Tab-separated table of C-alpha atoms in Angstrom:
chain	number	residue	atom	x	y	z
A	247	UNK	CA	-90.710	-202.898	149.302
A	248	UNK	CA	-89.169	-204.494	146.144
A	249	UNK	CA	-88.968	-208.467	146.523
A	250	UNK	CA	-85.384	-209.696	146.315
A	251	UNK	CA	-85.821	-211.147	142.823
A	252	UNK	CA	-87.059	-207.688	141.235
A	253	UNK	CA	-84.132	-205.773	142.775
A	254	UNK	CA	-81.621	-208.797	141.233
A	255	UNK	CA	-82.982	-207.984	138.169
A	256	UNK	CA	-82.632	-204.213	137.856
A	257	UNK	CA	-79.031	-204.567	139.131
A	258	UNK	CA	-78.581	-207.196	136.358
A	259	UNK	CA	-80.123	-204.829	133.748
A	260	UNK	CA	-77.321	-202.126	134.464
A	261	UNK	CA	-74.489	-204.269	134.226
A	262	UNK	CA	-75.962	-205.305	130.770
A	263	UNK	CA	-76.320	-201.870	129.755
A	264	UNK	CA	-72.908	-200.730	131.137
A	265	UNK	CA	-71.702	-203.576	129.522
A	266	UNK	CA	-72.598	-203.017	125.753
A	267	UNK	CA	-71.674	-199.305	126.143
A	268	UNK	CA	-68.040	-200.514	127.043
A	269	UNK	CA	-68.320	-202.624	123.909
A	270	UNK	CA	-69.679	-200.100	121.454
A	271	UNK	CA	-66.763	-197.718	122.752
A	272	UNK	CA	-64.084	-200.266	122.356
A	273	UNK	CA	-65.260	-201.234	118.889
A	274	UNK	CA	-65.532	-197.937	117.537
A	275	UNK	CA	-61.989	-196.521	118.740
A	276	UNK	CA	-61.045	-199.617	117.427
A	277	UNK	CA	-62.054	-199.241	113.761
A	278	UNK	CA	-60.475	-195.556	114.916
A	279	UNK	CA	-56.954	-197.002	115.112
A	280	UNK	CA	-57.725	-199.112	112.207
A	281	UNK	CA	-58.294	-196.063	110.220
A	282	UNK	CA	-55.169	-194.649	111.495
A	283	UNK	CA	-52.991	-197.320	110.690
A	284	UNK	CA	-54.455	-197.860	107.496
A	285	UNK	CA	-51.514	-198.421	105.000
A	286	UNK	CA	-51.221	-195.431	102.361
A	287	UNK	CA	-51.798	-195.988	98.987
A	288	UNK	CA	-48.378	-197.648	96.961
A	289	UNK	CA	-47.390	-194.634	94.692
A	290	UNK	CA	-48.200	-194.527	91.058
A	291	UNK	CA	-44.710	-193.728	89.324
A	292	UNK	CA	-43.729	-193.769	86.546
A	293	UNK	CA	-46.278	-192.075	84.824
A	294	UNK	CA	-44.885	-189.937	82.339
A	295	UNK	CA	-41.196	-190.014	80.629
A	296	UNK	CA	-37.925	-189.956	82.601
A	297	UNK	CA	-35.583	-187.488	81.719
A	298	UNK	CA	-31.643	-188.479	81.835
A	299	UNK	CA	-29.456	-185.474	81.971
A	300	UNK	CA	-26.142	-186.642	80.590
A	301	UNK	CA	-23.046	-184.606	81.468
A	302	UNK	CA	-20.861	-185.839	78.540
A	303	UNK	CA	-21.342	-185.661	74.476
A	304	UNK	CA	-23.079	-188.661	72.771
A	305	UNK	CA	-20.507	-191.746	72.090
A	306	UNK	CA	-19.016	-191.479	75.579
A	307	UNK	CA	-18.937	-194.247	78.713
A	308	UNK	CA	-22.245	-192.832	79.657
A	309	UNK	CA	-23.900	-192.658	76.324
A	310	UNK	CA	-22.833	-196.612	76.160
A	311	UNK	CA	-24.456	-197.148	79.419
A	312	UNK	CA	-27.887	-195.260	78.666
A	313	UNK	CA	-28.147	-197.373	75.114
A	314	UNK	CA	-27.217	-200.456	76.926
A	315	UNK	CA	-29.573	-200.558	80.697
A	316	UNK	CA	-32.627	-198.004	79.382
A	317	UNK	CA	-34.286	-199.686	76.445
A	318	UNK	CA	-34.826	-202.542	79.175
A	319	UNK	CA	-35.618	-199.991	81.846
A	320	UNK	CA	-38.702	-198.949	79.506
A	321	UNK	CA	-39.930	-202.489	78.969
A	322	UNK	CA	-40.027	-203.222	82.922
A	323	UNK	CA	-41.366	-199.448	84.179
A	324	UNK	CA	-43.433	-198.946	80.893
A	325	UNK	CA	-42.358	-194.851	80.503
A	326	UNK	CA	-39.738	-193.877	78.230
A	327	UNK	CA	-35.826	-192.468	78.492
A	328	UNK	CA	-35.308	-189.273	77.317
A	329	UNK	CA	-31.743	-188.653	77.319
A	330	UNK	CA	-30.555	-185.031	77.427
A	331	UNK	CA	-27.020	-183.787	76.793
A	332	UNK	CA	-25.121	-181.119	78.418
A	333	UNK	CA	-21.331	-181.729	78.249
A	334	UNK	CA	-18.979	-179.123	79.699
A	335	UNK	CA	-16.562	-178.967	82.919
A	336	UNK	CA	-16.449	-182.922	83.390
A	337	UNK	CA	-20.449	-183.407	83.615
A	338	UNK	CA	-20.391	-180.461	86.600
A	339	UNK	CA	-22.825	-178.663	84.212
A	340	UNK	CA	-25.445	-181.272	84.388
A	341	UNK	CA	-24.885	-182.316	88.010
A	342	UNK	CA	-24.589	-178.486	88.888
A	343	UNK	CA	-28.277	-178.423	87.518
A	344	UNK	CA	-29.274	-181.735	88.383
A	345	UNK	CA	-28.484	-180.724	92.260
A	346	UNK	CA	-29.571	-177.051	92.814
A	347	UNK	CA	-32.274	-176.474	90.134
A	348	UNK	CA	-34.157	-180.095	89.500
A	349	UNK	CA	-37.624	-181.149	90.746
A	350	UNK	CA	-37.174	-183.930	92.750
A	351	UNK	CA	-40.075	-185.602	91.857
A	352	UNK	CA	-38.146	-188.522	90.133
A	353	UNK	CA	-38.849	-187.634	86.775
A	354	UNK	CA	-35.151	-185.826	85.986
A	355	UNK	CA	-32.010	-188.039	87.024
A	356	UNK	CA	-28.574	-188.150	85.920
A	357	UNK	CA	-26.005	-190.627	85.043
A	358	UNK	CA	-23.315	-190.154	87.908
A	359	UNK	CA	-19.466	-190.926	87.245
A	360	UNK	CA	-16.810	-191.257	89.517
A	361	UNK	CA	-14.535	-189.753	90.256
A	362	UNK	CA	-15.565	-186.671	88.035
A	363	UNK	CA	-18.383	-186.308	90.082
A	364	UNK	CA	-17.002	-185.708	93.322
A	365	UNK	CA	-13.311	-184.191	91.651
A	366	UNK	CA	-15.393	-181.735	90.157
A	367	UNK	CA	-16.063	-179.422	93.375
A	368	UNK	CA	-12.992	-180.657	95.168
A	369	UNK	CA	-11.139	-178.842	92.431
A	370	UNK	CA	-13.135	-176.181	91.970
A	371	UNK	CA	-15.502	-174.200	94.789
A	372	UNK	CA	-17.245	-172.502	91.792
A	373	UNK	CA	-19.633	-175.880	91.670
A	374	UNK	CA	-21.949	-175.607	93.991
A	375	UNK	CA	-23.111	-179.217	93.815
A	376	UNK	CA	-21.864	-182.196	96.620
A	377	UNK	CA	-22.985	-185.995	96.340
A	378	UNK	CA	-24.647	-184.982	99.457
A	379	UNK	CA	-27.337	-183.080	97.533
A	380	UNK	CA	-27.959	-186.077	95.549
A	381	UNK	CA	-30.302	-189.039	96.401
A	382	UNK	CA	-27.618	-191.955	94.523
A	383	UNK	CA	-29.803	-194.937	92.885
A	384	UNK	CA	-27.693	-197.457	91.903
A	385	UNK	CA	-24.113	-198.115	90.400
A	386	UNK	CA	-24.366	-200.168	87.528
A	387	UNK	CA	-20.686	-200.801	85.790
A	388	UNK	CA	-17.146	-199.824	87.102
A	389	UNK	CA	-15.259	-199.892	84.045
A	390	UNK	CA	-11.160	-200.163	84.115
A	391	UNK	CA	-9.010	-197.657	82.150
A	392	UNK	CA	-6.883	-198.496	79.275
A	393	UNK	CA	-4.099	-196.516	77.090
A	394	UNK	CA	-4.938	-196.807	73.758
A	395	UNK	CA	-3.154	-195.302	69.991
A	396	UNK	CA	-4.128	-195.380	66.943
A	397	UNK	CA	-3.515	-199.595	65.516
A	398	UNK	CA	-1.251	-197.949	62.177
A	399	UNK	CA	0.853	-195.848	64.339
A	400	UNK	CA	4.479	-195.955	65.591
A	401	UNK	CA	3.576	-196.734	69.112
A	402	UNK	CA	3.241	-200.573	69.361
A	403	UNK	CA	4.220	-201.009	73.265
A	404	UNK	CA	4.223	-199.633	76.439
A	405	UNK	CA	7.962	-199.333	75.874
A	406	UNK	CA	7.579	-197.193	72.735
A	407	UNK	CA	5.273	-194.686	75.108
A	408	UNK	CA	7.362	-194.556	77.393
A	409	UNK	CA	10.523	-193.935	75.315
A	410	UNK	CA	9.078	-191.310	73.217
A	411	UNK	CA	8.410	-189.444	76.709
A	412	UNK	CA	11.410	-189.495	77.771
A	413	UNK	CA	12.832	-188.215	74.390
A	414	UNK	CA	10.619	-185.684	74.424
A	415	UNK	CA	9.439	-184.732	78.021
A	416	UNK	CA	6.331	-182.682	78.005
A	417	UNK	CA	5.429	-183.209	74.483
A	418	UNK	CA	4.024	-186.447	74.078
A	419	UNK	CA	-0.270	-185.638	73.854
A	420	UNK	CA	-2.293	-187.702	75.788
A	421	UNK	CA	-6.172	-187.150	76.342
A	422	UNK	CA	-8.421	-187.213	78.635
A	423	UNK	CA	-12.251	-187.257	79.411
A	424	UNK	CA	-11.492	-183.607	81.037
A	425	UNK	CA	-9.796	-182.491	84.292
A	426	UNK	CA	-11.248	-184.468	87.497
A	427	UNK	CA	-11.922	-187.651	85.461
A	428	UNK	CA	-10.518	-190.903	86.533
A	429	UNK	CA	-7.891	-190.668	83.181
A	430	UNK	CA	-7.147	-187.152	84.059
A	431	UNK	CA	-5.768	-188.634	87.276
A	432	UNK	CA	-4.688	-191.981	86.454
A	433	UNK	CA	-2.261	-190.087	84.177
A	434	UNK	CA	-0.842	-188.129	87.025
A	435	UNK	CA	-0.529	-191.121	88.728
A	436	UNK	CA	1.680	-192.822	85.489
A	437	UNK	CA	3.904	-189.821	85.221
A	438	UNK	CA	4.441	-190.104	88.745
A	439	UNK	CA	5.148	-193.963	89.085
A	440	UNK	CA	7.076	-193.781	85.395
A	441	UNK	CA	9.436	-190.874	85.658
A	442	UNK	CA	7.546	-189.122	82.919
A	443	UNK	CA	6.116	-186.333	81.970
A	444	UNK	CA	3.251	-185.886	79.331
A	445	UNK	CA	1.101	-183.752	77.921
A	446	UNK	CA	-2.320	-183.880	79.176
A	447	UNK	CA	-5.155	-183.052	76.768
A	448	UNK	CA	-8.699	-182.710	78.375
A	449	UNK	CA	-11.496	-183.409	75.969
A	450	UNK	CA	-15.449	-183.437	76.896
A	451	UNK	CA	-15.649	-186.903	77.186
A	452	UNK	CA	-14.095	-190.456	76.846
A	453	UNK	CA	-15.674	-190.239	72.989
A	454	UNK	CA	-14.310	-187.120	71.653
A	455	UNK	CA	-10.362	-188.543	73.536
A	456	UNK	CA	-10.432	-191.711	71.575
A	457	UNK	CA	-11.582	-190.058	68.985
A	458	UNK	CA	-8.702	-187.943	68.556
A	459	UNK	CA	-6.301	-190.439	68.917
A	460	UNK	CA	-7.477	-192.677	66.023
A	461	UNK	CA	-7.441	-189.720	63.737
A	462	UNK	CA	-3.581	-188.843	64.937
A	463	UNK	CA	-4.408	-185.781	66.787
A	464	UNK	CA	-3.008	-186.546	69.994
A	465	UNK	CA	-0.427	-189.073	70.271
A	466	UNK	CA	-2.732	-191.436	72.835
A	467	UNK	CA	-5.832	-191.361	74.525
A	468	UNK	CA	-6.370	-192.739	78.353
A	469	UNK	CA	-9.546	-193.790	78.159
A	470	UNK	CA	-11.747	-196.582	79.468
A	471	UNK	CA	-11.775	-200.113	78.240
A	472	UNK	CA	-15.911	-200.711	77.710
A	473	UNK	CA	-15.650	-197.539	74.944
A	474	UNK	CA	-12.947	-198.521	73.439
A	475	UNK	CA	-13.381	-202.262	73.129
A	476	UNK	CA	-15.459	-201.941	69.827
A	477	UNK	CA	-12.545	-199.925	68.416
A	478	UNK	CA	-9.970	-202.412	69.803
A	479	UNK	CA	-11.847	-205.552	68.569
A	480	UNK	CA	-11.750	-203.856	64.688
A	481	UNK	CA	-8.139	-203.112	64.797
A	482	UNK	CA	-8.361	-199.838	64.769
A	483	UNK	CA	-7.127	-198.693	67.775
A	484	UNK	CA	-4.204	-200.409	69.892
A	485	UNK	CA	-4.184	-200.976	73.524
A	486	UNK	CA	-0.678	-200.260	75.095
A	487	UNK	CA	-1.639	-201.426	78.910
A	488	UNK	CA	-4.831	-201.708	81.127
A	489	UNK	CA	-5.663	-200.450	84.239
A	490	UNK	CA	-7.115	-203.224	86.215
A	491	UNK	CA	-5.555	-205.503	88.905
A	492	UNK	CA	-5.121	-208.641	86.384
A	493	UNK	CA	-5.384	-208.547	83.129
A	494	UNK	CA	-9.239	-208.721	81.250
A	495	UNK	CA	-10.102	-211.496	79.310
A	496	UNK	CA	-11.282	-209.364	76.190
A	497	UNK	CA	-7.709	-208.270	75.954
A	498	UNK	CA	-5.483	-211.382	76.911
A	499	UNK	CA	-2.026	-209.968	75.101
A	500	UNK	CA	-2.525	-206.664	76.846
A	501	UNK	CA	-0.300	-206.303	80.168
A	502	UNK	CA	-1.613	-204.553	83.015
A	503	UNK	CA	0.362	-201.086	84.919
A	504	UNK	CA	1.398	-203.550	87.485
A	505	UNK	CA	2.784	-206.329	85.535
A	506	UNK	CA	4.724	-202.831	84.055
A	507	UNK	CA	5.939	-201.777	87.337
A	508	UNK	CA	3.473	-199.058	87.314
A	509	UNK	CA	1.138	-199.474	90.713
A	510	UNK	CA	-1.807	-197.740	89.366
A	511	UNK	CA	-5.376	-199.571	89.172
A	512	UNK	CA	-7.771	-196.912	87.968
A	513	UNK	CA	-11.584	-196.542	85.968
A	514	UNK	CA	-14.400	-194.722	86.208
A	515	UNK	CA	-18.004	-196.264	87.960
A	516	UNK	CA	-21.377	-195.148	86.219
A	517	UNK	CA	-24.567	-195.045	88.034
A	518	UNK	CA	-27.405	-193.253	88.181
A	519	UNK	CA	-28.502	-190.165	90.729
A	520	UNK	CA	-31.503	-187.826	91.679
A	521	UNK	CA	-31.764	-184.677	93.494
A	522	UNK	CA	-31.914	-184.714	97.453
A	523	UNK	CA	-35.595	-185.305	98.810
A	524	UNK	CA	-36.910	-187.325	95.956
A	525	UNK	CA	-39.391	-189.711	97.556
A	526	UNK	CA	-37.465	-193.036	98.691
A	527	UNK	CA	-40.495	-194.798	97.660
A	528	UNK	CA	-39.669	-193.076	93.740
A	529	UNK	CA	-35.942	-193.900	94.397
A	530	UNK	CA	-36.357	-197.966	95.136
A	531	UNK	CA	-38.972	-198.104	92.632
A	532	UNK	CA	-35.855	-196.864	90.513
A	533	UNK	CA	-33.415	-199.180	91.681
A	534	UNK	CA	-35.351	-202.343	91.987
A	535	UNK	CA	-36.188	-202.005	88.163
A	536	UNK	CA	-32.033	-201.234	87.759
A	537	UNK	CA	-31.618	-204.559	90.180
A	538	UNK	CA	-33.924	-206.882	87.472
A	539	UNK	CA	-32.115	-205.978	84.699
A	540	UNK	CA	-28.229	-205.888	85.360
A	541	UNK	CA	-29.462	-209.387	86.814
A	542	UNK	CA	-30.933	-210.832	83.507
A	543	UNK	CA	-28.911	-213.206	81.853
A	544	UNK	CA	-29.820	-211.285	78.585
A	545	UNK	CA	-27.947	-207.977	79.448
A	546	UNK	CA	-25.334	-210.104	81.351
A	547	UNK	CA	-24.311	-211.351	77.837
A	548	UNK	CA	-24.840	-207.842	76.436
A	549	UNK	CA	-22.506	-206.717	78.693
A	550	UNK	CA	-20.002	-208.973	78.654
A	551	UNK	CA	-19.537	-208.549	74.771
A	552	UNK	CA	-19.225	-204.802	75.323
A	553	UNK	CA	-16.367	-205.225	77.673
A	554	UNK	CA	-18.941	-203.692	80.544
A	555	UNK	CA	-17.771	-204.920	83.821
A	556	UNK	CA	-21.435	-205.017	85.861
A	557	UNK	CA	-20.602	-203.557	89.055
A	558	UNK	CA	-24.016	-203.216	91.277
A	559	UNK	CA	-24.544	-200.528	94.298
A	560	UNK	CA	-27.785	-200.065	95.748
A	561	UNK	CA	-29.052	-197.006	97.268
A	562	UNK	CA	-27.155	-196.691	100.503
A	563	UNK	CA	-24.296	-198.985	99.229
A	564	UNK	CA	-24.094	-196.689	96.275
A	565	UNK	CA	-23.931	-193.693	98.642
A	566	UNK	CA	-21.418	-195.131	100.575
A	567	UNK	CA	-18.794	-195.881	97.498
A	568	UNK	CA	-19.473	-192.299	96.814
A	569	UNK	CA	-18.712	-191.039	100.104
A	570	UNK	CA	-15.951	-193.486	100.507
A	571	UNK	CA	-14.314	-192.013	97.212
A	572	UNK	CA	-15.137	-188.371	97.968
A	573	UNK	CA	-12.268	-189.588	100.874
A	574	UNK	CA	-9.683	-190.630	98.305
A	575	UNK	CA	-9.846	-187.876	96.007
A	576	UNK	CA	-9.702	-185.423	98.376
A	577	UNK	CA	-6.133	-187.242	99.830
A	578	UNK	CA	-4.920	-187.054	96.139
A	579	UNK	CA	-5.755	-183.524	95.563
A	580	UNK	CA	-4.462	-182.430	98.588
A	581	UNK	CA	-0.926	-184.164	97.820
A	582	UNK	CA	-1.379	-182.461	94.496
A	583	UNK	CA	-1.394	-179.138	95.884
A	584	UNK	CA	1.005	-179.710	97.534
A	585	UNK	CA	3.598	-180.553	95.214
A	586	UNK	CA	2.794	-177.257	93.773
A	587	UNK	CA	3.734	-175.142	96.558
């Protein structure tokens, strides 16, 4: 018969054993879970050049926009812009693309413009695009509109405009960036509000529209104030009243709709947008790099001599204001329509 002390120590050798087996099992599902939870690797973008589809010809509100925020875009990301034009049906053409036919891998985005961008399929079904099907960045400017005429011209006020319209109702040409555009629709708003009626003129972008009223083409252009601030500032073009709710300090002299009687605050917002499902990790790396600059004292003064009115959305934010004025367009075309009927 085992003495007392031997039987002590056999029990005491199990419990040892049982013991470090516990402990080698806990440790090794615990470098298990560790491996689990290991954090993935941050991704690696950009590594090749971005590709900006532009919906509007070269010399337009996003052409300004693209020179102004992607040279300093390169310099914090290290790739490259490559800006790509397609103008046609109010930038539906590159959105239209940019939506149903674009990798999403974060190398192809598009500069995004409201209201054109959402206008575009509320006025016609034929686009098969929706802001849903886009992953928005960031909103970078909103800039007001302004109606501007050529400097030499006979139209020196607002009163002159609106005298010649009612002289000749119908006939009096004034451009636009093209149908769904926040001029297209600020001028039905003016005829409205003025007892008028006008000739629109839709052109392929804000460019081509001023552009025609400084070579007498078109009696005026309603345009936006950032693009034609450079024209204003040399004297050739005139501004006959801006758009915003007080008026800018580039243009002290120039009286706002309101201060005219005419309740219409209007302009267009430029950001930038990528096709649903590209990576949110791709997206912020996007809009962080967006955030640095428009916060850099260097393009704030950039800006500010361009007339640009910086005018940052982030990500959801931005998705929100485009949701939020997918809502009002849809309330204007709808009272639109019906006026027709």
């Amino acid at each position: 018969m085992p003495k007392p002390t031997s039987r002590l120590l056999a029990v005491s050798l199990v419990f040892v054993l049982v013991v470090l087996v516990i402990t080698g099992c806990a440790q090794k599902a615990g470098e298990s879970t560790k491996q689990e939870t290991k954090k993935p690797e941050p991704i690696k973008f950009p590594t090749k050049p971005i590709t900006v589809i532009q919906g509007f010809k070269p010399g337009g509100g996003s052409d300004q926009l693209a020179q102004l925020i992607q040279p300093r875009l390169e310099k914090i990301l290290g790739q490259s812009f490559v800006n790509v034009y397609k103008p046609g049906a109010t930038g539906a053409i590159a959105w239209n693309e940019l939506a149903t036919s674009t990798k999403n891998d974060g190398y192809t985005i598009s500069i995004t413009n409201t209201p054109m961008l959402q206008a575009n399929y509320l006025l016609n079904p034929e686009h098969k695009y929706t802001v849903d099907m886009l992953e928005p960045i960031a909103n970078i400017v909103t800039d007001p509109g302004v109606l501007v005429v050529k400097a030499d011209g006979p139209l020196k006020t607002w009163k002159d405009f609106v005298d010649k319209a009612r002289e000749n109702s119908g006939k009096v040409s004034v451009g636009n960036s093209g149908v769904g555009g926040d001029d297209y629709f600020n001028v039905i708003l003016i005829e409205k509000l003025a007892g008028i009626k006008l000739n629109s003129v839709p052109f392929e972008g804000d460019g081509p529209s001023w552009q025609a009223a400084l070579g007498g083409q078109i009696d005026a252009s309603s345009n936006n104030l950032a693009i034609t601030y450079p024209m204003l500032k040399a004297g050739k073009l005139r501004a006959l009243a801006v758009y915003s709710d007080k008026r800018v300090p580039m243009l002290p002299d120039v009286p706002t709709l309101k201060e005219l009687g005419i309740d219409v605050v209007g302009g267009s917002s430029r950001g930038y947008s990528a096709p649903k499902g590209t990576p949110k990790e791709i997206i912020d790396i996007l809009a962080n790099a967006m955030e640095k600059v428009v916060n850099d004292p260097e393009f704030k003064k950039s800006a500010e001599e361009l007339s640009v009115v910086i005018d940052f959305k982030k990500t959801d934010g931005y998705k929100s204001y485009l949701k939020t004025d997918e809502t009002r367009m849809k309330q204007i075309i709808e009272e639109q329509k019906g006026k027709k009927q």
